[in-house]
Short mmCIF file of C-alpha atoms and ligand atoms in Angstrom, two decimals:
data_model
loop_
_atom_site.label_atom_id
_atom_site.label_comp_id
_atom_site.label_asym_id
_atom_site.label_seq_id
_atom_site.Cartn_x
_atom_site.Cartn_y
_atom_site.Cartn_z
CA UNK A 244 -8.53 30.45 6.23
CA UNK A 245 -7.42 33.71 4.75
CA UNK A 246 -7.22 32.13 1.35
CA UNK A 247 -6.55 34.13 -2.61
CA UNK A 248 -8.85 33.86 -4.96
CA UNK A 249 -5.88 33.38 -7.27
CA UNK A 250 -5.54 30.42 -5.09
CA UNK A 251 -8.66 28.55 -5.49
CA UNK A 252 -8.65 29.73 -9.30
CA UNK A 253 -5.67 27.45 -9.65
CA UNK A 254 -7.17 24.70 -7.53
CA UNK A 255 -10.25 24.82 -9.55
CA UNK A 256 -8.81 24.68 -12.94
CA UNK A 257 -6.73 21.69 -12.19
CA UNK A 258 -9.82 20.34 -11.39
CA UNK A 259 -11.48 20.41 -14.30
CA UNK A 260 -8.70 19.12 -16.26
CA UNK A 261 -9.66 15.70 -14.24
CA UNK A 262 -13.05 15.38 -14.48
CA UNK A 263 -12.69 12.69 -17.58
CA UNK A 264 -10.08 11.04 -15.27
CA UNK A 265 -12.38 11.37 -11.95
CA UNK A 266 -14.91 9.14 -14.04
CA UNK A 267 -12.77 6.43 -14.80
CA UNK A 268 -12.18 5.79 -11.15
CA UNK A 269 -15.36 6.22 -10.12
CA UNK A 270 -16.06 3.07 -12.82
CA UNK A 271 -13.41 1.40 -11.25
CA UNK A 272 -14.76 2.10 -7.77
CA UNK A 273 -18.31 1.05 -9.11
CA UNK A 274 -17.00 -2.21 -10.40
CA UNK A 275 -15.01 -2.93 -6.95
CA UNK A 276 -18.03 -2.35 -4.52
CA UNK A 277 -19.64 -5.05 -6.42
CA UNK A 278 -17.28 -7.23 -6.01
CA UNK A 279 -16.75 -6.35 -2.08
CA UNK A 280 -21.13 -6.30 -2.10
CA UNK A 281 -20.99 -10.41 -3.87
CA UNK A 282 -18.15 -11.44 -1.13
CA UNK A 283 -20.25 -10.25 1.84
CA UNK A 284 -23.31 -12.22 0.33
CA UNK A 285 -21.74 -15.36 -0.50
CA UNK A 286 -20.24 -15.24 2.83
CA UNK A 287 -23.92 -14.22 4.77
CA UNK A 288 -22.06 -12.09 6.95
CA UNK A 289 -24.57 -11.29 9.51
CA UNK A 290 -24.38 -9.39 12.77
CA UNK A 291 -23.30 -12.03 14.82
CA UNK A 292 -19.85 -11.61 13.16
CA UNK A 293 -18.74 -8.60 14.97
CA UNK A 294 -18.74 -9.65 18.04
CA UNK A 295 -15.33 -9.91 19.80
CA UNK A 296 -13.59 -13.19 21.73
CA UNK A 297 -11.15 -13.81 23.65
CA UNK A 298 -8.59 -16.35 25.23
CA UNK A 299 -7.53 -18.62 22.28
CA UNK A 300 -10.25 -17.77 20.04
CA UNK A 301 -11.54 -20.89 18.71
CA UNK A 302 -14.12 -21.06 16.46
CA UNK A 303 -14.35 -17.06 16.29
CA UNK A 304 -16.93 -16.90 13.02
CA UNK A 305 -16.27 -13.40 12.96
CA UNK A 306 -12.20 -13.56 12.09
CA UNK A 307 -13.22 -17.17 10.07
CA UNK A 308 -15.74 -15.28 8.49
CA UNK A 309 -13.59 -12.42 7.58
CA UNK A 310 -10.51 -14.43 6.45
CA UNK A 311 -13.07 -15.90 3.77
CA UNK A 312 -14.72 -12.38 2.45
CA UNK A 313 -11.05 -11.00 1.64
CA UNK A 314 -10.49 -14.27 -0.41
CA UNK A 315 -13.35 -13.95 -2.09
CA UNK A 316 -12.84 -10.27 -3.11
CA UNK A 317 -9.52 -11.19 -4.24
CA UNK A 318 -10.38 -14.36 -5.97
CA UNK A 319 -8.10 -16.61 -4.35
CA UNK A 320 -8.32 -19.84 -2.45
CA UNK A 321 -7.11 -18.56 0.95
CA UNK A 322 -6.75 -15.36 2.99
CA UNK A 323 -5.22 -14.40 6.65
CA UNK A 324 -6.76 -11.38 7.78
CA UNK A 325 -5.74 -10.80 11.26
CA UNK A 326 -5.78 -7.20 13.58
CA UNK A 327 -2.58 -9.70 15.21
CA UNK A 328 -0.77 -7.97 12.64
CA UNK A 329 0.79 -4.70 13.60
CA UNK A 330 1.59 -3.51 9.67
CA UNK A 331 2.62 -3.90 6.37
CA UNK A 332 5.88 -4.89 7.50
CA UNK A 333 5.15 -7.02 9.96
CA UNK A 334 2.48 -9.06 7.22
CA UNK A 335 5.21 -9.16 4.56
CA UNK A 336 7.15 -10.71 7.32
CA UNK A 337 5.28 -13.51 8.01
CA UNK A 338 5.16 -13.92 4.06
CA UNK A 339 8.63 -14.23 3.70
CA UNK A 340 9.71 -16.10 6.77
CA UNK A 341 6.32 -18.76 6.63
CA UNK A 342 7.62 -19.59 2.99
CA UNK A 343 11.37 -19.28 3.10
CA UNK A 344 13.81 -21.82 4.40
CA UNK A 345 17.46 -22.25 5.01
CA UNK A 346 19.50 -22.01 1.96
CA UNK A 347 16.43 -20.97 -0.40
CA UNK A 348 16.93 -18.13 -2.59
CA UNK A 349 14.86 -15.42 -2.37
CA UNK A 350 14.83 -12.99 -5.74
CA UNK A 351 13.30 -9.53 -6.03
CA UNK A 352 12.62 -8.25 -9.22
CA UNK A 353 11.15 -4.79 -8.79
CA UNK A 354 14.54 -3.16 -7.20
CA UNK A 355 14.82 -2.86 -3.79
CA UNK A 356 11.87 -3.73 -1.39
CA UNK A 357 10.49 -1.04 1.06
CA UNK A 358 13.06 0.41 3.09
CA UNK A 359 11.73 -1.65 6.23
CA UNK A 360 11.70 -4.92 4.81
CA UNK A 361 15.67 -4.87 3.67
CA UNK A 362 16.73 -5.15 7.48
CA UNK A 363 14.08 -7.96 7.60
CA UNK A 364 15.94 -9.32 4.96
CA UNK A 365 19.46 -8.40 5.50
CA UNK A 366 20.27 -7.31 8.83
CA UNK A 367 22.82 -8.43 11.01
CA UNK A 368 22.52 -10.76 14.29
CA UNK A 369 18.52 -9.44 14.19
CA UNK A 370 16.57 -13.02 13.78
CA UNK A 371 16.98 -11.61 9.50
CA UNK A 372 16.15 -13.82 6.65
CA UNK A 373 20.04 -14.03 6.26
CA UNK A 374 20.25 -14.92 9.87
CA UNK A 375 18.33 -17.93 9.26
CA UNK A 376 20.73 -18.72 5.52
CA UNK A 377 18.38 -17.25 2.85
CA UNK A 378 20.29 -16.17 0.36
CA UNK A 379 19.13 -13.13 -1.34
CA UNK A 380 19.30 -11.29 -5.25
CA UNK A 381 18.19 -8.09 -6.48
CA UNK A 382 17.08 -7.08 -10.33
CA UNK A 383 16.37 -3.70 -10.46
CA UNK A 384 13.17 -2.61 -13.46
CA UNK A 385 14.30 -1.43 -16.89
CA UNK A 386 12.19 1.87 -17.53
CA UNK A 387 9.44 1.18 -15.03
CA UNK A 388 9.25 -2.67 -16.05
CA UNK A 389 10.45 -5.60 -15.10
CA UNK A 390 14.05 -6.93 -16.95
CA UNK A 391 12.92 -10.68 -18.38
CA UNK A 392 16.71 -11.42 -19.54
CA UNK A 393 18.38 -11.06 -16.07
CA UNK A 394 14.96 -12.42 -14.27
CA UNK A 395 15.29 -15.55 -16.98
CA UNK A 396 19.49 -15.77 -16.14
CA UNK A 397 18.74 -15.60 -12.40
CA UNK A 398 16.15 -18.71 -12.28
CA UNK A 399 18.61 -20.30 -14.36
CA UNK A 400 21.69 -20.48 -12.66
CA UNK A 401 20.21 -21.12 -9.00
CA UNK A 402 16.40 -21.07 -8.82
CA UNK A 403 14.64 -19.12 -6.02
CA UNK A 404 12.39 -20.15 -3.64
CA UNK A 405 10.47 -17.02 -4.04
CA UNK A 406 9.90 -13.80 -6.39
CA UNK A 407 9.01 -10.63 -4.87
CA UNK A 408 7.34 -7.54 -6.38
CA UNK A 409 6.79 -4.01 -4.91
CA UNK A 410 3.68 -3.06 -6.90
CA UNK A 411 4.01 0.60 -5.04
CA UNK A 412 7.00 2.45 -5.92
CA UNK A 413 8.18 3.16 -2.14
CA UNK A 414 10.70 5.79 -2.04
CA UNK A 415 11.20 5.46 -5.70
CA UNK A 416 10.99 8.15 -8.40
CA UNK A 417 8.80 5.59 -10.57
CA UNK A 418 4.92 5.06 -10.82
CA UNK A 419 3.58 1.65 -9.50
CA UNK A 420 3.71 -0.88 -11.10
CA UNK A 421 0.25 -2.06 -12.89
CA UNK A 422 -1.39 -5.56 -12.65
CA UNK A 423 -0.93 -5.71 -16.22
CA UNK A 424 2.74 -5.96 -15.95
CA UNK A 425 2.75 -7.90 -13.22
CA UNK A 426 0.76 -10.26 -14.72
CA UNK A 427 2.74 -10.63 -17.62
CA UNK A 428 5.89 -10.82 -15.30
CA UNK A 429 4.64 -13.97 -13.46
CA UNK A 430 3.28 -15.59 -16.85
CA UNK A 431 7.18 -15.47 -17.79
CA UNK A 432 8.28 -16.57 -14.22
CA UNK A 433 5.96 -20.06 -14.32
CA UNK A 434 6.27 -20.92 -17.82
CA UNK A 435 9.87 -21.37 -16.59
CA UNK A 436 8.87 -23.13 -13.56
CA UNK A 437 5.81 -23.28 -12.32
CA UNK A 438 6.74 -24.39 -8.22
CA UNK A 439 8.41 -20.72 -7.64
CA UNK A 440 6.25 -18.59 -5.15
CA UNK A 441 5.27 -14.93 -6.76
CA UNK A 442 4.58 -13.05 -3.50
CA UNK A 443 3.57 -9.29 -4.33
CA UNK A 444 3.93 -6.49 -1.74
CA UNK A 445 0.40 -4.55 -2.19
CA UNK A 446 0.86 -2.09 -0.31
CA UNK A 447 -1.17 0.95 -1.51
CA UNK A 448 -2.66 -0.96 -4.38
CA UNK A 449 -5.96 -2.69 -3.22
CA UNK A 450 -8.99 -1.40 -5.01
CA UNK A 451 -6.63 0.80 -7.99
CA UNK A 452 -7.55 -0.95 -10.50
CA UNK A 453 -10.69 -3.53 -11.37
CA UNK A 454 -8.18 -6.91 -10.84
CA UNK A 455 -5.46 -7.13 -7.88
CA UNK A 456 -1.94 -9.49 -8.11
CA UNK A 457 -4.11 -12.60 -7.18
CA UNK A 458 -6.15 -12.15 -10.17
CA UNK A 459 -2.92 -12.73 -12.28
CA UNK A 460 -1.34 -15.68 -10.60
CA UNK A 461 0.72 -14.35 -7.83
CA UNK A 462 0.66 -17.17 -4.82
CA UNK A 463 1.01 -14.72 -2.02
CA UNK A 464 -0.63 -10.50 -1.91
CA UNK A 465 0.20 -8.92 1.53
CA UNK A 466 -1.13 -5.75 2.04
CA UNK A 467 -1.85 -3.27 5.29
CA UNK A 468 -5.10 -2.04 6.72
CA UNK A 469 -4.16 0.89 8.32
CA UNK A 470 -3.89 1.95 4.08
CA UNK A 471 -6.91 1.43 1.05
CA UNK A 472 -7.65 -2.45 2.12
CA UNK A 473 -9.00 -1.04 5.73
CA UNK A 474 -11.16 1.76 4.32
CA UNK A 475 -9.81 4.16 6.75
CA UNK A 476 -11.91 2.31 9.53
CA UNK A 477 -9.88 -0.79 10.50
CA UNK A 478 -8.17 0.04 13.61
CA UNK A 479 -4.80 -1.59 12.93
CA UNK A 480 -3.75 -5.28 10.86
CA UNK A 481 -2.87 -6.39 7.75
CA UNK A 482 -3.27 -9.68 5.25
CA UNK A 483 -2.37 -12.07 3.47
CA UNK A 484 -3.69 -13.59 0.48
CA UNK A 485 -3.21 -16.36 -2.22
CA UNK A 486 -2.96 -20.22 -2.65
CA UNK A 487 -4.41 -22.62 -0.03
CA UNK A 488 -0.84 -24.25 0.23
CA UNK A 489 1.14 -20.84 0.84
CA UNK A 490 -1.47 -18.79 3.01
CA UNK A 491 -1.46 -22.06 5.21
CA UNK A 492 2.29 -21.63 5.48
CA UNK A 493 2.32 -18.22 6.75
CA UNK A 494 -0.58 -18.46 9.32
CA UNK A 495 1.79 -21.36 11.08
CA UNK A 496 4.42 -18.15 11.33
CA UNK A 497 1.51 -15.96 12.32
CA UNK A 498 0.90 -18.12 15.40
CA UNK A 499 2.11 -21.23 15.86
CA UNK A 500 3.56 -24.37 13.19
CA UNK A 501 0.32 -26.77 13.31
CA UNK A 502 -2.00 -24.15 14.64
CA UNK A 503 -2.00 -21.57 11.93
CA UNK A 504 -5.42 -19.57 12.12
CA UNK A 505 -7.44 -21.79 14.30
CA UNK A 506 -6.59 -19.46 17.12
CA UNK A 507 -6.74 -16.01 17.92
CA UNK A 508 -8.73 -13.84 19.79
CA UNK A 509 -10.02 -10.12 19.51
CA UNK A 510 -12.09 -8.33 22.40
CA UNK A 511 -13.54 -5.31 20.55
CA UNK A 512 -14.49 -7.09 17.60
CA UNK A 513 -14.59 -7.01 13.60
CA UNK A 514 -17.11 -4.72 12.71
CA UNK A 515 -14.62 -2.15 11.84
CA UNK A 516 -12.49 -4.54 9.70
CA UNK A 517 -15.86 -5.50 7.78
CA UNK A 518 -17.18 -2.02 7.54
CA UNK A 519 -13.92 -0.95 6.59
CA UNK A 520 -13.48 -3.15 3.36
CA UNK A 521 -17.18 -2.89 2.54
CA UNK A 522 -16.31 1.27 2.03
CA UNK A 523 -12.67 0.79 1.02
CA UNK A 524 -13.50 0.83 -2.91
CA UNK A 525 -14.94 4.29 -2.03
CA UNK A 526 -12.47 5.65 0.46
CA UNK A 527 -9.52 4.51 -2.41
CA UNK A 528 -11.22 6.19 -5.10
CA UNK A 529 -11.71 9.64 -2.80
CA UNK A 530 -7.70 9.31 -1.54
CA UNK A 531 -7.02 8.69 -5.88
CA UNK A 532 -8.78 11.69 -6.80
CA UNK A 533 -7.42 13.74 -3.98
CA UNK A 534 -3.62 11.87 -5.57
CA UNK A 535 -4.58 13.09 -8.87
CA UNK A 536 -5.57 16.83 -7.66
CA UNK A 537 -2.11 17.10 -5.99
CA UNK A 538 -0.46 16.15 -8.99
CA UNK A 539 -2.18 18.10 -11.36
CA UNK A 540 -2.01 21.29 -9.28
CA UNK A 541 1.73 21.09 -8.35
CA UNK A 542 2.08 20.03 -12.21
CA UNK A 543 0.66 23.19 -12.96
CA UNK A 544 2.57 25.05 -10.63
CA UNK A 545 5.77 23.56 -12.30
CA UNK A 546 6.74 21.01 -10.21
CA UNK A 547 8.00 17.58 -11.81
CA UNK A 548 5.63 14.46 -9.78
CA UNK A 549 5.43 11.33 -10.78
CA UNK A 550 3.04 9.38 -12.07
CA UNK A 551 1.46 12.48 -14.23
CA UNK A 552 -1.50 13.75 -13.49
CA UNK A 553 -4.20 11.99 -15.73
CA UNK A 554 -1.95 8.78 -16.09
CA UNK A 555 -3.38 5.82 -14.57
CA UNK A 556 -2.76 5.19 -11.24
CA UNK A 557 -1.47 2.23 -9.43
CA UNK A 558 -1.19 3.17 -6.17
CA UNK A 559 -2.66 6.19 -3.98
CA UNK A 560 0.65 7.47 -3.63
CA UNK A 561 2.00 10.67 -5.66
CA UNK A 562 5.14 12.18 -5.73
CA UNK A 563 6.28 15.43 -5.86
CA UNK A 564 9.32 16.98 -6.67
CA UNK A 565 10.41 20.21 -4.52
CA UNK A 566 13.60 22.60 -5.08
CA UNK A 567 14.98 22.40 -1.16
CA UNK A 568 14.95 20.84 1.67
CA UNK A 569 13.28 24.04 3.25
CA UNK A 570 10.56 23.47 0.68
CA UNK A 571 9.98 19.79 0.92
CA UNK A 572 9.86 20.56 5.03
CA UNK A 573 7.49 22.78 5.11
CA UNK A 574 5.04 21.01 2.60
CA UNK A 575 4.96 18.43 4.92
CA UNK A 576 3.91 20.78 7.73
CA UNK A 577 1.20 22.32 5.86
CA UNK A 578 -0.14 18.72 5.40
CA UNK A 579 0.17 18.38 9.03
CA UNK A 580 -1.60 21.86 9.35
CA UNK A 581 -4.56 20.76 7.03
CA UNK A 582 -5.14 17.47 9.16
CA UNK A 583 -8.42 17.00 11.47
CA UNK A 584 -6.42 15.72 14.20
CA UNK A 585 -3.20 17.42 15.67
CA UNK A 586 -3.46 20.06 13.15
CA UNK A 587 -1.22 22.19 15.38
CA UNK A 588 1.77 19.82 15.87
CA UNK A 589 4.61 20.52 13.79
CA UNK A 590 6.37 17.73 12.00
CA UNK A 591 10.04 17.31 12.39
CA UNK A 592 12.76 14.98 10.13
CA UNK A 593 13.70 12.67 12.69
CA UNK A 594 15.10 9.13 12.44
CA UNK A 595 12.97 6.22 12.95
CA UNK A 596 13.06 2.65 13.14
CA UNK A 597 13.77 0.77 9.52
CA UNK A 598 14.80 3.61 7.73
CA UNK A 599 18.56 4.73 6.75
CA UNK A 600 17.80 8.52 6.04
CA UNK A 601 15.88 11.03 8.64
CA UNK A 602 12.27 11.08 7.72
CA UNK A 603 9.45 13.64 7.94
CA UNK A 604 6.01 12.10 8.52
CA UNK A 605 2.77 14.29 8.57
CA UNK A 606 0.09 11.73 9.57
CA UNK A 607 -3.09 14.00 11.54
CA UNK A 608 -4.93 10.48 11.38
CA UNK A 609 -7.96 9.45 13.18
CA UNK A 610 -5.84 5.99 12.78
CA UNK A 611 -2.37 6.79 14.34
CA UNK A 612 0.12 6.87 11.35
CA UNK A 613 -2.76 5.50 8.58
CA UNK A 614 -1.91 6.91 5.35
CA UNK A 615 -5.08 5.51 3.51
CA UNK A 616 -6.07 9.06 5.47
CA UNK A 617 -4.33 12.18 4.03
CA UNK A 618 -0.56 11.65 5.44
CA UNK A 619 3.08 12.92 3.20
CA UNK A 620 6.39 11.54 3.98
CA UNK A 621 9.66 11.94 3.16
CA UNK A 622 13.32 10.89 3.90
CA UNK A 623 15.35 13.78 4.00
CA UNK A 624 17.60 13.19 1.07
CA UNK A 625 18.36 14.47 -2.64
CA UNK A 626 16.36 15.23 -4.96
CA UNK A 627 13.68 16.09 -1.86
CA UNK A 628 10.28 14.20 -2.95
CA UNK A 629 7.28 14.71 -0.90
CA UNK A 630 4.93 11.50 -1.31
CA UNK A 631 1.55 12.06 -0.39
CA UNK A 632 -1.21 9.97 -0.01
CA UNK A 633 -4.30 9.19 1.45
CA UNK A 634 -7.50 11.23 1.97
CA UNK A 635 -10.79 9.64 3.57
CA UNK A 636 -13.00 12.05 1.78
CA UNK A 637 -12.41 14.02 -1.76
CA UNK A 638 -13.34 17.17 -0.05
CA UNK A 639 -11.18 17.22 2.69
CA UNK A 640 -8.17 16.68 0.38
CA UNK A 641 -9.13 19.24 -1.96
CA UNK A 642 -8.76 21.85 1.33
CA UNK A 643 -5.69 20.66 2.03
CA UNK A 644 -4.39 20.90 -1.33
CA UNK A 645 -5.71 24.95 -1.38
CA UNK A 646 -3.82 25.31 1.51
CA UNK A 647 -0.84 24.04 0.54
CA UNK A 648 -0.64 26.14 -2.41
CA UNK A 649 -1.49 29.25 -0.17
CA UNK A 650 1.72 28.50 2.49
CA UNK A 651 3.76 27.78 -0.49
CA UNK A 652 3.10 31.22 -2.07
CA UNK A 653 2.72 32.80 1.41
CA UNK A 654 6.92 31.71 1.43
CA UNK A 655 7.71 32.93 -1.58
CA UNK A 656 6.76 36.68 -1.00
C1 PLP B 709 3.45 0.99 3.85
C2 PLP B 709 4.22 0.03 3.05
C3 PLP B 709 4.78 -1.10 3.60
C4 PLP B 709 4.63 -1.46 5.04
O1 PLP B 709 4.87 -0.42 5.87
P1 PLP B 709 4.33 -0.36 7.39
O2 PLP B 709 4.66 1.04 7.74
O3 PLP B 709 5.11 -1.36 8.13
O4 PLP B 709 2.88 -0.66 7.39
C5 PLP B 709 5.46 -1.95 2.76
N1 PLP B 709 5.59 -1.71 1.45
C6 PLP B 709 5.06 -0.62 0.89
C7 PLP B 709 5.23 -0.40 -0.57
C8 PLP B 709 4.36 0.28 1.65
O5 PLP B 709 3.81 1.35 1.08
#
């Protein structure tokens, strides 16, 4: 790999820095696979449950059985777990439009949702929310948390249907958001009325930390598995979790009103989707570690990323600041370079479907486009921030990472 020792000096003193942090998420990780192990007991999942169906799919135990084992791991009453769903986007969807009506008011209080979910809810003449008359405010976070007095003045002068939080920070120079806060967020949302629907976007945050969203009252969680909920083994899909009454809700948008989850059929079966949650404690502590090593070697190098290096981490994601476009390009490319698959395709800024800017993706997935695996992506805009994520083992992310560093000082002399 024609790498410097100076190289792998650097690479293995950042690393050392973390080993106290490397131990607190392997007790996190520890304390999730229990929790994964006690769901696949109580639920007997047994071979039989892999099997595929097709046609309508009635009575498939597998996708039954599999609905219940996510809401048990999350602790919630109800859970839609379906490989129907082609993302994140496409769950949140079914969140927003199973719950919202005409003329309901839908409020998000973390800033502005993930780029692809504002056409969802703005766009023009597309089927959007506002197609359908949901009317829609934004409250941006004061210093990374969430702004009580405008929340409070909000609910007060026309009360929403719904309140949405981005726990990830999407293309935002901010670390996700922690259960903790969103916790206290929702206390403060239902002690001033208790009917509003808390949905969370969790994209990016299963398995970060010992309790998710549901554990802290929000109604709806909706989440991808092509990131940490999948394990890096679920082939595509995404779910939904929470109350009885609102999961219910969204599974009629899912398939049909009336029919919700009592149909729907899968030929090659679950045994990816069950394998996949079973490891994804693991595989999300492997892609935070591999987060943290990024941060604390670009750190080093004196680059500004966000969230620092031994904080606590919300989501796999980390930031990175770079000086130029040139830079932030070919960062991306080395990723690319460093992946097992496609490792000699070069990524291009390009424009794609749901974002505003041109983005560069590097995603040399075994998963097409999973970034629970080592993937980067950026929209090509100022200041140029690489977020990277992802990583299915420790090891393989610590390469990349070495040769990163080598093709950035390789364009430097
Ligand atoms: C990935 C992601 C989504 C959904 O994106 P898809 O590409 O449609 O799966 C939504 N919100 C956040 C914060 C995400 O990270």
């Amino acid at each position: 790999m024609n790498i410097d020792t100076n190289v792998l000096k650097i690479v293995n003193n950042a690393e050392k820095k973390l080993s106290n942090f490397y131990t607190e998420l392997e007790n996190i990780a520890f304390l999730n696979q229990k929790k994964v192990l006690e769901a696949f007991q109580n639920n007997n999942v047994a071979l039989r449950h892999f099997s595929g169906t097709t046609g309508y799919g009635y009575d498939d135990i597998g996708r039954d059985t599999l609905c219940k084992v996510y809401a048990d791991i999350f602790h919630c009453e109800s859970a839609v777990v379906s490989p129907l769903i082609a993302s994140g986007t496409h769950a949140l969807t079914l969140a927003l439009f199973g719950i919202l009506r005409a003329n309901d008011k839908m409020l998000a209080i973390s800033g502005s949702p993930y780029d692809t979910l504002m056409s969802v809810i703005q766009g023009e003449n597309i089927g959007s929310l506002k197609d359908f008359g949901v009317k829609y405010e934004q409250i941006e976070l004061l210093n990374n948390d969430f702004d009580l007095n405008s929340i409070e003045k909000s609910i007060k002068s026309e009360l929403p249907k719904l309140i949405f939080i981005g726990r990830s920070r999407g293309y935002e120079w901010r670390d996700a958001l922690s259960v903790e806060k969103i916790g206290k967020v929702i206390n403060f949302i239902k002690k001033l009325n208790k009917d509003i629907i808390v949905m969370v976007d969790n994209c990016y945050g299963e398995f970060m930390d010992t309790i998710e969203p549901t554990d802290v009252g929000a109604d709806l969680m909706v989440g991808s598995l092509i990131k940490n909920a999948g394990g890096g083994l679920a082939p595509t899909g995404g779910y939904i979790a929470g109350t009885q009454k609102a999961v219910e809700q969204v599974a009629f948008r899912l398939t049909s009103p009336s029919i919700g989850m009592e149909i729907g059929s899968y030929t090659y079966g679950y045994q990816y989707f069950y394998q996949g949650v079973f490891i994804a404690p693991h595989i999300t502590m492997n892609a935070t570690k591999g987060s943290a090593l990024f941060g604390q070697v670009f750190s080093d190098l004196g680059y500004e990323v966000c969230p620092n290096p031994t904080a606590k981490c919300n989501d796999t994601v980390r930031s990175i600041k770079f000086n130029t476009k040139d830079e932030l390009i070919s960062f991306v490319q080395s990723i690319q370079k460093a992946s097992p698959i496609d490792s000699n395709v070069l990524p291009m800024p390009w424009a794609m479907p749901g974002y505003d800017d041109e983005v560069i993706m590097a995603a040399g997935t075994f998963v097409a486009g999973a970034s629970i695996e080592l993937s980067a992506d950026s929209p090509i805009k100022e200041p140029y921030i690489a977020y990277v994520q992802g990583g299915l083992t420790y090891e393989h992310v610590k390469l990349a990472v070495i040769m990163c560093v080598q093709e950035l000082l390789n364009a430097k002399k």
